[in-house]
Amino acid sequence: MCKIFDYGNAAINDFMKELLALKENDHVLEIGFGTGKLIFEMAKQVNKGVIEGIDLSDTMVAVAEKKNKNFIAEGKVIIRHGDFEKTVYNENCFDKICSSNTIYFWSRPDNCIKNIFKILKPDGKLILAFEDIKQLEDRPLNTDVFNLYHEDDIIKRLSRNGFAGNIKLFSRDIKSQRFHCAVAVK
């Protein structure tokens, strides 16, 4: 099962990681880390920094902890089980925050974005990665729990929740899929 998640998210996670432009002492948070594969890849690059992650799924937390056990033992990786919307972090503590394919499930996306803005350091970077709405509309998704967003909707949400004037959208076609990364700087 986990290999399906790793394979299915590989392209969008690589795109997001490229845009993060990690530095060796970055303090990074990944919201909704799934199997923890991206956390593992980031931890290999961030020699003096810390990579944190939070995910709702008990199963994904267990998989990510196993995958990152050495980095956790070194204090380089911190894995948390929980709901980002209900978790408190210190203000101005992260250099970078990223999340791939999770905004669809945020019950209060504006509150999440406000919280992200608050916990990012000044000049900190957020990267929200998501699929193009056209390909999502072709899937049988449960719209009671899965909210679809056009890239303009995401830019507007970021803008009205603190990131005004510091947002860029990057799009990439990979195989038959189209992915977007909204990059916002505090």
Short mmCIF file of C-alpha atoms in Angstrom, two decimals:
data_model
loop_
_atom_site.label_atom_id
_atom_site.label_comp_id
_atom_site.label_asym_id
_atom_site.label_seq_id
_atom_site.Cartn_x
_atom_site.Cartn_y
_atom_site.Cartn_z
CA MET A 1 0.00 0.00 0.00
CA CYS A 2 2.73 2.50 0.94
CA LYS A 3 4.55 2.07 -2.36
CA ILE A 4 1.38 3.24 -4.11
CA PHE A 5 1.44 6.47 -2.07
CA ASP A 6 5.16 6.97 -2.71
CA TYR A 7 4.81 6.37 -6.44
CA GLY A 8 1.61 8.39 -6.81
CA ASN A 9 3.07 11.45 -5.07
CA ALA A 10 6.65 11.21 -6.33
CA ALA A 11 6.33 13.73 -9.16
CA ILE A 12 4.51 16.40 -7.18
CA ASN A 13 6.81 15.93 -4.17
CA ASP A 14 9.90 16.27 -6.37
CA PHE A 15 8.44 19.46 -7.85
CA MET A 16 7.73 20.83 -4.37
CA LYS A 17 11.17 19.87 -3.03
CA GLU A 18 12.86 21.60 -5.96
CA LEU A 19 10.99 24.84 -5.18
CA LEU A 20 11.78 24.60 -1.47
CA ALA A 21 15.47 25.18 -2.30
CA LEU A 22 16.54 23.72 1.02
CA LYS A 23 19.51 25.08 2.94
CA GLU A 24 21.55 23.02 5.39
CA ASN A 25 20.18 24.73 8.52
CA ASP A 26 16.48 25.04 7.53
CA HIS A 27 13.70 24.26 9.98
CA VAL A 28 10.94 22.76 7.80
CA LEU A 29 7.39 21.56 8.48
CA GLU A 30 5.53 19.20 6.15
CA ILE A 31 1.77 19.12 6.68
CA GLY A 32 0.28 15.75 5.72
CA PHE A 33 3.51 13.83 5.12
CA GLY A 34 1.97 10.48 4.16
CA THR A 35 4.67 7.80 4.21
CA GLY A 36 7.38 10.27 5.23
CA LYS A 37 9.38 9.77 2.04
CA LEU A 38 9.75 13.51 1.38
CA ILE A 39 10.74 14.07 5.02
CA PHE A 40 13.45 11.43 4.56
CA GLU A 41 14.69 13.11 1.36
CA MET A 42 14.70 16.55 3.00
CA ALA A 43 16.52 15.26 6.09
CA LYS A 44 19.34 13.99 3.85
CA GLN A 45 19.81 17.56 2.55
CA VAL A 46 19.39 19.54 5.77
CA ASN A 47 22.56 18.73 7.70
CA LYS A 48 22.18 21.20 10.56
CA GLY A 49 18.43 21.80 10.43
CA VAL A 50 15.31 19.98 11.56
CA ILE A 51 12.48 18.51 9.51
CA GLU A 52 9.11 18.22 11.25
CA GLY A 53 5.94 16.63 10.00
CA ILE A 54 2.33 16.31 11.11
CA ASP A 55 -0.24 13.86 9.73
CA LEU A 56 -3.73 12.74 10.74
CA SER A 57 -3.25 9.07 9.89
CA ASP A 58 -2.00 6.63 12.54
CA THR A 59 -0.88 4.32 9.75
CA MET A 60 1.12 7.00 7.92
CA VAL A 61 2.72 8.16 11.18
CA ALA A 62 3.87 4.59 11.91
CA VAL A 63 5.25 4.17 8.39
CA ALA A 64 7.02 7.57 8.48
CA GLU A 65 8.51 6.85 11.91
CA LYS A 66 9.91 3.55 10.66
CA LYS A 67 11.27 5.14 7.46
CA ASN A 68 12.89 8.01 9.38
CA LYS A 69 13.96 6.14 12.54
CA ASN A 70 17.66 7.01 12.20
CA PHE A 71 16.95 10.70 11.58
CA ILE A 72 14.50 10.71 14.52
CA ALA A 73 17.19 9.18 16.76
CA GLU A 74 19.61 11.92 15.67
CA GLY A 75 17.05 14.63 16.46
CA LYS A 76 16.95 15.73 12.84
CA VAL A 77 13.33 14.60 12.23
CA ILE A 78 10.26 15.09 14.42
CA ILE A 79 7.07 13.23 13.48
CA ARG A 80 3.73 14.22 15.05
CA HIS A 81 0.36 12.57 14.87
CA GLY A 82 -2.43 15.12 14.79
CA ASP A 83 -4.57 17.64 12.99
CA PHE A 84 -2.61 20.69 11.85
CA GLU A 85 -5.72 22.86 12.31
CA LYS A 86 -5.75 22.00 16.02
CA THR A 87 -2.01 21.88 16.73
CA VAL A 88 -0.18 24.81 18.28
CA TYR A 89 3.30 25.76 17.11
CA ASN A 90 5.42 28.70 18.22
CA GLU A 91 5.18 31.85 16.14
CA ASN A 92 7.99 32.57 13.67
CA CYS A 93 9.64 29.16 14.08
CA PHE A 94 9.77 27.60 10.60
CA ASP A 95 11.93 28.65 7.66
CA LYS A 96 9.79 26.66 5.25
CA ILE A 97 6.44 24.89 5.30
CA CYS A 98 5.20 22.57 2.59
CA SER A 99 2.16 20.48 1.88
CA SER A 100 1.19 18.35 -1.08
CA ASN A 101 -2.37 17.35 -1.97
CA THR A 102 -3.79 18.23 1.45
CA ILE A 103 -5.58 21.56 1.00
CA TYR A 104 -8.54 19.66 -0.46
CA PHE A 105 -9.24 18.22 2.99
CA TRP A 106 -8.75 21.30 5.18
CA SER A 107 -12.11 22.03 6.83
CA ARG A 108 -11.13 25.68 7.38
CA PRO A 109 -8.48 26.51 4.77
CA ASP A 110 -8.35 30.23 5.58
CA ASN A 111 -7.60 29.46 9.23
CA CYS A 112 -4.89 26.98 8.20
CA ILE A 113 -3.25 29.57 5.97
CA LYS A 114 -3.41 32.21 8.72
CA ASN A 115 -1.77 29.74 11.10
CA ILE A 116 0.92 28.89 8.55
CA PHE A 117 1.64 32.60 8.10
CA LYS A 118 1.92 33.02 11.88
CA ILE A 119 4.38 30.15 12.40
CA LEU A 120 6.63 31.01 9.45
CA LYS A 121 9.68 33.14 10.19
CA PRO A 122 9.89 36.52 8.44
CA ASP A 123 10.89 35.79 4.82
CA GLY A 124 9.81 32.18 5.40
CA LYS A 125 8.44 30.23 2.44
CA LEU A 126 5.23 28.21 2.04
CA ILE A 127 4.77 25.78 -0.82
CA LEU A 128 1.31 24.34 -1.43
CA ALA A 129 1.35 21.66 -4.11
CA PHE A 130 -1.88 20.51 -5.73
CA GLU A 131 -3.27 18.92 -8.86
CA ASP A 132 -5.04 20.78 -11.61
CA ILE A 133 -8.78 21.06 -11.00
CA LYS A 134 -9.64 19.74 -14.48
CA GLN A 135 -8.08 16.34 -13.82
CA LEU A 136 -9.63 16.17 -10.34
CA GLU A 137 -13.10 16.91 -11.74
CA ASP A 138 -12.79 13.79 -13.89
CA ARG A 139 -12.41 11.56 -10.81
CA PRO A 140 -15.23 10.19 -8.65
CA LEU A 141 -14.26 12.21 -5.54
CA ASN A 142 -16.49 12.65 -2.52
CA THR A 143 -17.06 16.41 -2.49
CA ASP A 144 -18.35 16.22 1.10
CA VAL A 145 -14.72 15.80 2.23
CA PHE A 146 -12.76 16.75 -0.89
CA ASN A 147 -12.85 20.45 -1.83
CA LEU A 148 -11.70 21.30 -5.34
CA TYR A 149 -9.71 24.49 -5.96
CA HIS A 150 -8.76 26.30 -9.11
CA GLU A 151 -5.26 27.76 -8.90
CA ASP A 152 -6.75 31.29 -8.74
CA ASP A 153 -8.76 30.26 -5.66
CA ILE A 154 -5.58 29.22 -3.87
CA ILE A 155 -3.78 32.44 -4.79
CA LYS A 156 -6.73 34.49 -3.47
CA ARG A 157 -6.81 32.52 -0.21
CA LEU A 158 -3.09 33.01 0.32
CA SER A 159 -3.35 36.69 -0.50
CA ARG A 160 -6.19 37.46 1.90
CA ASN A 161 -4.57 35.52 4.74
CA GLY A 162 -1.24 37.31 5.03
CA PHE A 163 0.76 36.53 1.90
CA ALA A 164 -0.43 39.44 -0.27
CA GLY A 165 2.11 40.48 -2.89
CA ASN A 166 4.53 37.62 -2.30
CA ILE A 167 2.92 34.73 -4.20
CA LYS A 168 4.00 32.96 -7.37
CA LEU A 169 2.37 30.02 -9.09
CA PHE A 170 4.49 27.39 -10.83
CA SER A 171 2.87 24.74 -13.02
CA ARG A 172 4.34 21.62 -14.51
CA ASP A 173 3.05 18.91 -16.81
CA ILE A 174 4.37 15.50 -15.85
CA LYS A 175 3.30 12.63 -18.09
CA SER A 176 -0.44 13.20 -18.52
CA GLN A 177 -0.85 15.11 -15.25
CA ARG A 178 -0.72 18.85 -14.50
CA PHE A 179 0.55 19.99 -11.11
CA HIS A 180 0.74 23.40 -9.47
CA CYS A 181 2.84 24.77 -6.63
CA ALA A 182 1.84 28.03 -5.02
CA VAL A 183 4.93 29.60 -3.46
CA ALA A 184 4.23 32.31 -0.88
CA VAL A 185 6.77 34.26 1.13
CA LYS A 186 5.98 35.94 4.47
#
